[in-house]
């Protein structure tokens, strides 16, 4: 699937956001607003989303445009990996989400795992840093450019507990993986996490 339109839209949005951050000239500011609207129109033309909705998303972004950071934790027990079922789409994913301002990556992933699954863990290894946009991963199109950080985490304590975002919690073997929420994680990434669990000496993967 050709997703050049997504790359162009994201680049135009970044140019517009950076221009609005630093420009003082009112004519330039007007042009950057027009450029942002064009980026929203490009994305709307290739999705089922209204351009006004995308424009509002872009308008919330301020300062110099950089990729967002998504953290995901791989927790294993008896050769099985922890997954949570998302209420949003009814599919399964590794616990995780956006890294919050003020959190270190380690703190962020441990907090996300606890909030979404009820398990307390300790992040022990950065397994991978992936560019969500890279075609080799196969994530569906998304408005933002995202770096995904995957951590191998050691289970400490806790009991399965659902959250406002999750409706089921479970451990699954390598051949038992349920339907995944592909916007969050894809099968090849799950497979690679099993590889790192089986061989802790593997080096960190990165794009």
Coordinates of N, CA and C in Angstrom, one line a residue:
X1 N 0.8 -1.2 0.0 CA 0.0 0.0 0.0 C 0.9 1.2 0.0
X2 N 0.6 2.1 -0.9 CA 1.4 3.4 -1.0 C 0.9 4.4 0.0
X3 N 1.8 4.8 0.9 CA 1.4 5.7 2.0 C 2.2 7.0 1.9
X4 N 2.6 7.4 0.7 CA 3.4 8.6 0.5 C 2.6 9.8 1.0
X5 N 1.2 9.7 0.7 CA 0.4 10.8 1.2 C 0.5 11.1 2.7
X6 N 0.6 10.0 3.4 CA 0.8 10.1 4.9 C 2.1 10.8 5.2
X7 N 3.1 10.4 4.6 CA 4.4 11.1 4.8 C 4.4 12.6 4.4
X8 N 3.8 12.9 3.3 CA 3.7 14.3 2.8 C 2.8 15.1 3.8
X9 N 1.7 14.5 4.3 CA 0.8 15.2 5.2 C 1.5 15.5 6.5
X10 N 2.3 14.5 7.0 CA 3.0 14.7 8.3 C 4.1 15.7 8.1
X11 N 4.8 15.7 7.0 CA 5.9 16.7 6.8 C 5.3 18.1 6.6
X12 N 4.2 18.2 6.0 CA 3.6 19.6 5.8 C 3.1 20.1 7.2
X13 N 2.5 19.2 8.0 CA 2.1 19.6 9.3 C 3.3 20.0 10.2
X14 N 4.4 19.3 10.1 CA 5.6 19.7 10.9 C 6.1 21.0 10.4
X15 N 6.2 21.3 9.1 CA 6.6 22.6 8.6 C 5.7 23.7 9.1
X16 N 4.4 23.4 9.1 CA 3.5 24.4 9.5 C 3.6 24.7 11.0
X17 N 3.7 23.7 11.8 CA 3.9 23.8 13.3 C 5.2 24.5 13.6
X18 N 6.3 24.2 13.0 CA 7.5 24.9 13.2 C 7.5 26.3 12.8
X19 N 6.8 26.6 11.7 CA 6.7 28.0 11.2 C 5.8 28.8 12.2
X20 N 4.7 28.2 12.7 CA 3.9 29.0 13.6 C 4.6 29.2 15.0
X21 N 5.6 28.3 15.3 CA 6.3 28.4 16.5 C 7.3 29.6 16.5
X22 N 7.9 29.8 15.3 CA 9.0 30.8 15.3 C 8.7 32.0 14.5
X23 N 7.7 32.0 13.6 CA 7.5 33.2 12.8 C 6.8 34.3 13.5
X24 N 7.2 35.6 13.2 CA 6.6 36.8 13.8 C 5.9 37.6 12.7
X25 N 6.1 37.2 11.5 CA 5.5 38.0 10.4 C 4.0 37.5 10.2
X26 N 3.1 38.4 10.3 CA 1.6 38.0 10.2 C 1.3 37.3 8.8
X27 N 2.0 37.7 7.8 CA 1.7 37.1 6.5 C 2.2 35.7 6.4
X28 N 3.4 35.5 7.0 CA 3.9 34.1 7.1 C 3.1 33.2 8.0
X29 N 2.6 33.8 9.1 CA 1.7 33.0 10.0 C 0.5 32.6 9.3
X30 N -0.1 33.5 8.5 CA -1.3 33.1 7.7 C -1.0 32.0 6.7
X31 N 0.2 32.0 6.1 CA 0.6 31.0 5.2 C 0.8 29.6 5.9
X32 N 1.3 29.7 7.1 CA 1.5 28.4 7.8 C 0.2 27.8 8.3
X33 N -0.8 28.7 8.6 CA -2.1 28.2 8.9 C -2.7 27.5 7.7
X34 N -2.5 28.1 6.5 CA -3.0 27.5 5.3 C -2.3 26.2 5.0
X35 N -1.0 26.1 5.3 CA -0.2 24.9 5.1 C -0.8 23.8 6.0
X36 N -1.1 24.1 7.2 CA -1.6 23.2 8.2 C -3.0 22.6 7.7
X37 N -3.8 23.5 7.1 CA -5.1 23.1 6.6 C -4.9 22.2 5.4
X38 N -3.9 22.4 4.6 CA -3.6 21.6 3.4 C -3.2 20.2 3.9
X39 N -2.4 20.1 5.0 CA -2.0 18.8 5.5 C -3.2 18.0 6.0
X40 N -4.1 18.7 6.7 CA -5.3 18.1 7.2 C -6.2 17.6 6.0
X41 N -6.3 18.4 4.9 CA -7.1 18.0 3.8 C -6.5 16.8 3.1
X42 N -5.2 16.7 3.0 CA -4.5 15.5 2.4 C -4.8 14.3 3.2
X43 N -4.8 14.3 4.5 CA -5.1 13.1 5.3 C -6.5 12.8 5.2
X44 N -7.4 13.8 5.2 CA -8.8 13.5 5.2 C -9.2 12.9 3.8
X45 N -8.5 13.3 2.8 CA -8.8 12.7 1.4 C -8.5 11.3 1.3
X46 N -7.7 10.7 2.2 CA -7.3 9.3 2.1 C -7.8 8.5 3.3
X47 N -8.7 9.1 4.1 CA -9.3 8.4 5.2 C -10.7 8.7 5.3
X48 N -11.4 8.1 6.2 CA -12.8 8.4 6.5 C -13.0 9.5 7.5
X49 N -12.0 10.3 7.7 CA -12.0 11.3 8.8 C -12.3 12.7 8.2
X50 N -13.1 13.5 8.9 CA -13.3 14.9 8.5 C -12.0 15.7 8.7
X51 N -11.8 16.6 7.7 CA -10.6 17.4 7.7 C -10.6 18.3 9.0
X52 N -11.8 18.8 9.4 CA -11.8 19.7 10.6 C -11.4 18.9 11.8
X53 N -11.7 17.6 11.9 CA -11.2 16.8 13.1 C -9.7 16.7 13.1
X54 N -9.1 16.4 11.9 CA -7.7 16.3 11.8 C -7.0 17.7 12.1
X55 N -7.6 18.7 11.5 CA -7.1 20.1 11.8 C -7.1 20.4 13.2
X56 N -8.1 20.0 14.0 CA -8.2 20.3 15.4 C -7.1 19.5 16.1
X57 N -6.8 18.3 15.7 CA -5.7 17.5 16.3 C -4.4 18.3 16.1
X58 N -4.2 18.7 14.9 CA -2.9 19.4 14.5 C -2.8 20.7 15.3
X59 N -3.9 21.4 15.5 CA -3.9 22.7 16.2 C -3.5 22.6 17.7
X60 N -3.7 21.4 18.2 CA -3.3 21.2 19.6 C -1.8 21.0 19.8
X61 N -1.1 20.7 18.7 CA 0.3 20.6 18.8 C 1.0 21.9 18.7
X62 N 1.9 22.1 19.7 CA 2.6 23.4 19.8 C 4.1 23.2 20.0
X63 N 4.9 24.2 19.7 CA 6.3 24.1 19.8 C 6.9 23.3 18.6
X64 N 8.2 23.1 18.6 CA 8.9 22.5 17.5 C 8.4 21.0 17.4
X65 N 8.0 20.6 16.2 CA 7.4 19.3 15.9 C 8.5 18.2 16.0
X66 N 8.2 17.3 16.9 CA 9.0 16.1 17.0 C 8.2 14.8 17.1
X67 N 8.7 13.6 16.9 CA 7.9 12.4 17.0 C 7.4 12.2 18.4
X68 N 6.2 11.7 18.5 CA 5.6 11.3 19.8 C 6.3 10.0 20.2
X69 N 6.3 9.7 21.5 CA 6.9 8.5 22.1 C 5.8 7.6 22.7
X70 N 5.8 6.3 22.2 CA 4.9 5.3 22.7 C 5.7 4.2 23.4
X71 N 5.3 3.8 24.6 CA 6.1 2.8 25.3 C 5.2 1.6 25.5
X72 N 5.8 0.4 25.3 CA 5.1 -0.9 25.4 C 6.0 -1.9 26.2
X73 N 5.3 -2.6 27.1 CA 6.0 -3.5 28.0 C 5.7 -5.0 27.7
X74 N 6.8 -5.8 27.6 CA 6.6 -7.2 27.4 C 6.9 -7.9 28.7
X75 N 5.8 -8.5 29.3 CA 5.9 -9.2 30.5 C 5.6 -10.7 30.3
X76 N 6.5 -11.6 30.7 CA 6.4 -13.0 30.5 C 6.2 -13.8 31.8
X77 N 5.4 -14.8 31.7 CA 5.2 -15.7 32.8 C 5.0 -17.1 32.2
X78 N 5.8 -18.1 32.6 CA 5.7 -19.4 32.1 C 5.7 -19.5 30.6
X79 N 6.6 -18.8 30.0 CA 6.7 -18.8 28.5 C 5.6 -18.1 27.8
X80 N 4.7 -17.4 28.5 CA 3.6 -16.7 27.9 C 3.7 -15.2 28.1
X81 N 3.2 -14.4 27.1 CA 3.3 -12.9 27.2 C 2.0 -12.3 27.6
X82 N 2.2 -11.2 28.4 CA 1.0 -10.5 28.9 C 0.4 -9.6 27.8
X83 N -0.9 -9.7 27.6 CA -1.6 -8.9 26.7 C -2.9 -8.3 27.4
X84 N -3.3 -7.2 26.9 CA -4.6 -6.6 27.4 C -5.5 -6.3 26.2
X85 N -6.8 -6.5 26.5 CA -7.8 -6.3 25.4 C -8.3 -4.8 25.5
X86 N -8.2 -4.1 24.4 CA -8.6 -2.7 24.4 C -10.1 -2.6 24.2
X87 N -10.7 -1.7 25.0 CA -12.1 -1.4 24.8 C -12.4 -0.7 23.5
X88 N -11.4 0.1 23.1 CA -11.6 0.9 21.9 C -11.9 0.1 20.6
X89 N -11.2 -1.0 20.4 CA -11.4 -1.8 19.2 C -11.6 -3.2 19.4
X90 N -11.6 -3.7 20.7 CA -11.9 -5.1 21.0 C -10.7 -6.0 20.7
X91 N -9.6 -5.5 20.4 CA -8.4 -6.3 20.1 C -7.4 -6.2 21.2
X92 N -6.3 -7.0 21.0 CA -5.3 -7.2 22.1 C -4.0 -6.5 21.8
X93 N -3.3 -6.1 22.8 CA -2.1 -5.4 22.7 C -1.2 -5.6 23.9
X94 N 0.1 -5.2 23.8 CA 0.9 -5.1 24.9 C 0.5 -3.9 25.7
X95 N 0.5 -4.0 27.1 CA 0.1 -2.8 27.9 C 1.1 -1.7 27.6
X96 N 0.6 -0.5 27.5 CA 1.5 0.7 27.2 C 0.7 1.8 26.7
X97 N 1.4 2.9 26.2 CA 0.7 4.1 25.7 C 1.7 5.2 25.6
X98 N 1.2 6.4 25.5 CA 2.1 7.6 25.4 C 2.9 7.8 26.6
X99 N 4.1 8.2 26.5 CA 5.0 8.6 27.6 C 4.6 10.0 28.0
X100 N 4.4 10.2 29.3 CA 3.9 11.5 29.9 C 5.1 12.3 30.2
X101 N 4.9 13.6 30.1 CA 5.9 14.6 30.5 C 6.2 14.4 32.0
X102 N 7.5 14.3 32.3 CA 7.9 14.1 33.7 C 8.3 12.7 34.0
X103 N 7.8 11.8 33.2 CA 8.2 10.4 33.4 C 9.4 10.0 32.6
X104 N 10.3 9.2 33.2 CA 11.3 8.6 32.4 C 10.7 7.4 31.6
X105 N 11.3 7.0 30.5 CA 10.7 5.8 29.7 C 10.5 4.6 30.6
X106 N 11.4 4.3 31.5 CA 11.2 3.2 32.4 C 10.0 3.4 33.3
X107 N 9.9 4.6 33.9 CA 8.7 4.9 34.8 C 7.4 4.8 34.0
X108 N 7.5 5.3 32.8 CA 6.3 5.4 32.0 C 5.7 4.0 31.6
X109 N 6.6 3.1 31.2 CA 6.2 1.7 30.8 C 5.7 0.9 32.1
X110 N 6.4 1.1 33.2 CA 6.0 0.4 34.4 C 4.6 0.9 34.9
X111 N 4.4 2.2 34.8 CA 3.1 2.8 35.2 C 2.0 2.3 34.3
X112 N 2.2 2.3 33.0 CA 1.2 1.8 32.0 C 0.8 0.4 32.2
X113 N 1.8 -0.5 32.5 CA 1.5 -1.9 32.7 C 0.7 -2.0 33.9
X114 N 1.0 -1.3 35.0 CA 0.2 -1.5 36.2 C -1.2 -0.9 36.0
X115 N -1.4 0.2 35.4 CA -2.7 0.8 35.2 C -3.6 0.0 34.3
X116 N -3.0 -0.7 33.3 CA -3.8 -1.4 32.3 C -4.0 -2.9 32.6
X117 N -3.1 -3.4 33.5 CA -3.2 -4.9 33.7 C -3.3 -5.3 35.2
X118 N -2.9 -4.4 36.1 CA -2.9 -4.7 37.5 C -1.6 -5.3 38.0
X119 N -0.6 -5.5 37.1 CA 0.7 -6.1 37.5 C 1.8 -5.1 37.7
X120 N 2.5 -5.3 38.8 CA 3.7 -4.4 39.1 C 4.9 -5.1 38.5
X121 N 5.7 -4.4 37.8 CA 6.8 -4.9 37.0 C 8.0 -4.0 37.2
X122 N 9.1 -4.5 36.7 CA 10.4 -3.8 36.6 C 10.9 -3.9 35.2
X123 N 11.1 -2.8 34.5 CA 11.7 -2.8 33.2 C 13.2 -3.1 33.3
X124 N 13.6 -4.2 32.6 CA 15.0 -4.6 32.7 C 15.8 -4.5 31.4
X125 N 15.2 -4.3 30.3 CA 15.9 -4.2 29.0 C 15.1 -3.4 28.0
X126 N 15.7 -2.5 27.3 CA 15.1 -1.9 26.2 C 15.3 -2.8 25.0
X127 N 14.3 -3.4 24.5 CA 14.4 -4.4 23.5 C 14.4 -3.8 22.1
X128 N 13.6 -2.7 21.9 CA 13.6 -2.2 20.5 C 13.1 -0.7 20.5
X129 N 13.6 0.0 19.6 CA 13.1 1.4 19.3 C 12.7 1.4 17.8
X130 N 11.4 1.4 17.5 CA 10.9 1.3 16.2 C 10.3 2.6 15.7
X131 N 10.4 2.9 14.4 CA 9.7 4.0 13.8 C 8.4 3.4 13.3
X132 N 7.3 3.9 13.9 CA 6.0 3.4 13.5 C 5.7 3.6 12.0
X133 N 6.3 4.6 11.4 CA 6.0 4.9 10.0 C 6.7 3.9 9.1
X134 N 7.7 3.2 9.6 CA 8.5 2.4 8.7 C 7.6 1.3 8.1
X135 N 7.7 1.2 6.8 CA 6.8 0.3 6.1 C 7.0 -1.2 6.5
X136 N 8.1 -1.6 7.0 CA 8.4 -3.0 7.3 C 7.5 -3.5 8.5
X137 N 7.0 -2.5 9.3 CA 6.2 -2.9 10.5 C 4.7 -3.2 10.1
X138 N 4.2 -2.5 9.2 CA 2.8 -2.7 8.7 C 1.7 -2.1 9.6
X139 N 2.1 -1.1 10.4 CA 1.0 -0.5 11.1 C 0.1 0.3 10.2
X140 N -1.2 0.4 10.5 CA -2.1 1.2 9.7 C -1.7 2.7 9.8
X141 N -2.1 3.5 8.8 CA -1.8 4.9 8.8 C -2.2 5.6 10.1
X142 N -1.5 6.6 10.5 CA -1.7 7.4 11.7 C -1.3 8.8 11.5
X143 N -2.0 9.7 12.1 CA -1.8 11.2 11.8 C -0.4 11.6 12.3
X144 N 0.1 11.0 13.4 CA 1.4 11.5 14.0 C 2.5 10.6 13.6
X145 N 3.7 11.1 13.7 CA 5.0 10.3 13.6 C 5.3 9.9 15.0
X146 N 5.5 8.6 15.1 CA 5.7 8.0 16.4 C 6.9 7.1 16.5
X147 N 7.7 7.2 17.6 CA 8.7 6.2 17.9 C 8.1 5.3 19.0
X148 N 8.3 4.0 18.8 CA 7.8 3.0 19.7 C 8.9 2.3 20.5
X149 N 8.9 2.4 21.8 CA 9.9 1.8 22.7 C 9.3 0.6 23.3
X150 N 10.0 -0.6 23.1 CA 9.5 -1.8 23.6 C 10.5 -2.3 24.7
X151 N 10.0 -2.6 25.9 CA 10.8 -3.0 27.1 C 10.5 -4.4 27.5
X152 N 11.5 -5.1 27.8 CA 11.3 -6.4 28.5 C 11.2 -6.1 30.0
X153 N 10.1 -6.6 30.6 CA 9.8 -6.2 32.0 C 9.7 -7.5 32.9
X154 N 10.2 -7.5 34.1 CA 10.1 -8.6 35.0 C 8.9 -8.4 35.9
X155 N 8.1 -9.5 36.0 CA 6.9 -9.5 36.8 C 7.3 -9.6 38.3
X156 N 6.7 -8.7 39.0 CA 7.0 -8.6 40.5 C 5.8 -9.1 41.3
X157 N 4.7 -8.6 41.1 CA 3.5 -8.9 41.9 C 2.2 -8.4 41.2
X158 N 1.1 -8.7 41.8 CA -0.2 -8.2 41.3 C -1.1 -9.2 40.8
X159 N -2.4 -8.8 40.5 CA -3.4 -9.7 40.0 C -4.0 -9.0 38.8
X160 N -4.6 -9.8 37.9 CA -5.2 -9.2 36.7 C -6.3 -8.3 37.0
X161 N -6.2 -7.0 36.5 CA -7.2 -6.0 36.8 C -7.4 -5.2 35.6
X162 N -8.7 -5.0 35.2 CA -9.0 -4.2 34.0 C -9.0 -2.7 34.4
X163 N -9.1 -1.9 33.4 CA -9.0 -0.4 33.6 C -10.0 0.3 32.7
X164 N -10.0 1.6 32.7 CA -10.9 2.3 31.9 C -10.7 2.1 30.4
X165 N -9.5 1.6 30.1 CA -9.1 1.4 28.7 C -9.1 -0.1 28.3
X166 N -9.0 -1.0 29.3 CA -8.9 -2.4 29.0 C -10.1 -3.2 29.6
X167 N -10.5 -4.3 28.9 CA -11.6 -5.1 29.4 C -11.2 -6.5 29.7
X168 N -10.0 -6.9 29.3 CA -9.6 -8.3 29.7 C -8.0 -8.2 29.8
X169 N -7.5 -9.2 30.6 CA -6.1 -9.3 30.8 C -5.7 -10.8 30.7
X170 N -4.7 -11.1 30.0 CA -4.3 -12.5 30.0 C -2.9 -12.8 29.5
X171 N -2.4 -14.0 29.7 CA -1.1 -14.4 29.2 C -1.3 -15.4 28.1
X172 N -0.5 -15.2 27.0 CA -0.7 -16.1 25.8 C 0.7 -16.6 25.3
X173 N 0.6 -17.9 24.9 CA 1.8 -18.5 24.3 C 2.0 -18.0 22.9
X174 N 3.2 -18.3 22.4 CA 3.6 -17.8 21.1 C 2.7 -18.2 20.0
X175 N 2.0 -19.4 20.1 CA 1.1 -19.9 19.1 C -0.4 -19.6 19.5
X176 N -0.6 -18.8 20.5 CA -1.9 -18.5 21.0 C -2.3 -17.1 20.9
X177 N -1.5 -16.3 20.2 CA -1.7 -14.8 20.2 C -3.1 -14.5 19.5
X178 N -4.0 -13.8 20.3 CA -5.3 -13.4 19.7 C -5.2 -12.3 18.7
X179 N -6.3 -11.8 18.2 CA -6.3 -10.7 17.2 C -5.7 -9.5 17.8
X180 N -4.7 -8.9 17.2 CA -4.0 -7.8 17.7 C -4.6 -6.5 17.3
X181 N -4.4 -5.5 18.1 CA -4.8 -4.1 17.8 C -3.6 -3.5 17.0
X182 N -3.7 -3.6 15.7 CA -2.5 -3.3 14.8 C -2.0 -1.9 14.9
X183 N -2.9 -1.0 15.3 CA -2.4 0.4 15.5 C -1.4 0.5 16.6
X184 N -1.4 -0.5 17.5 CA -0.6 -0.5 18.7 C 0.6 -1.4 18.6
X185 N 0.4 -2.6 18.1 CA 1.4 -3.6 18.0 C 1.1 -4.6 16.9
X186 N 2.1 -5.1 16.2 CA 1.9 -6.0 15.1 C 2.5 -7.4 15.4
X187 N 2.1 -8.5 14.7 CA 2.6 -9.8 15.0 C 4.1 -9.9 15.0
X188 N 4.8 -9.3 14.0 CA 6.2 -9.4 13.9 C 6.9 -8.9 15.2
X189 N 6.3 -7.8 15.8 CA 6.9 -7.3 17.0 C 6.7 -8.2 18.2
X190 N 5.6 -8.9 18.3 CA 5.4 -9.9 19.3 C 6.4 -11.0 19.2
X191 N 6.6 -11.5 17.9 CA 7.5 -12.6 17.7 C 8.9 -12.2 18.1
X192 N 9.3 -10.9 17.8 CA 10.6 -10.5 18.2 C 10.8 -10.4 19.7
X193 N 9.7 -10.1 20.4 CA 9.8 -10.0 21.9 C 10.0 -11.4 22.5
X194 N 9.4 -12.4 21.9 CA 9.6 -13.8 22.3 C 11.1 -14.1 22.1
X195 N 11.6 -13.7 21.0 CA 13.1 -13.9 20.7 C 13.9 -13.4 21.8
X196 N 13.7 -12.1 22.2 CA 14.5 -11.5 23.2 C 14.3 -12.1 24.6
X197 N 13.1 -12.6 24.8 CA 12.8 -13.3 26.1 C 13.6 -14.6 26.1
X198 N 13.7 -15.3 25.0 CA 14.4 -16.6 24.9 C 15.9 -16.4 25.0
X199 N 16.4 -15.3 24.4 CA 17.8 -15.0 24.4 C 18.1 -13.6 24.9
X200 N 18.3 -13.4 26.2 CA 18.5 -12.0 26.7 C 19.8 -11.4 26.2
X201 N 20.7 -12.1 25.5 CA 21.9 -11.5 25.0 C 21.7 -10.8 23.7
X202 N 20.5 -10.9 23.1 CA 20.3 -10.2 21.9 C 20.4 -8.7 22.1
X203 N 21.0 -8.0 21.1 CA 21.1 -6.5 21.2 C 19.8 -5.8 20.9
X204 N 19.7 -4.6 21.3 CA 18.5 -3.8 21.1 C 18.3 -3.6 19.6
X205 N 17.0 -3.8 19.1 CA 16.7 -3.5 17.7 C 16.3 -2.1 17.6
X206 N 16.6 -1.5 16.4 CA 16.2 -0.1 16.2 C 16.2 0.1 14.7
X207 N 15.3 1.1 14.3 CA 15.2 1.5 12.9 C 16.2 2.7 12.6

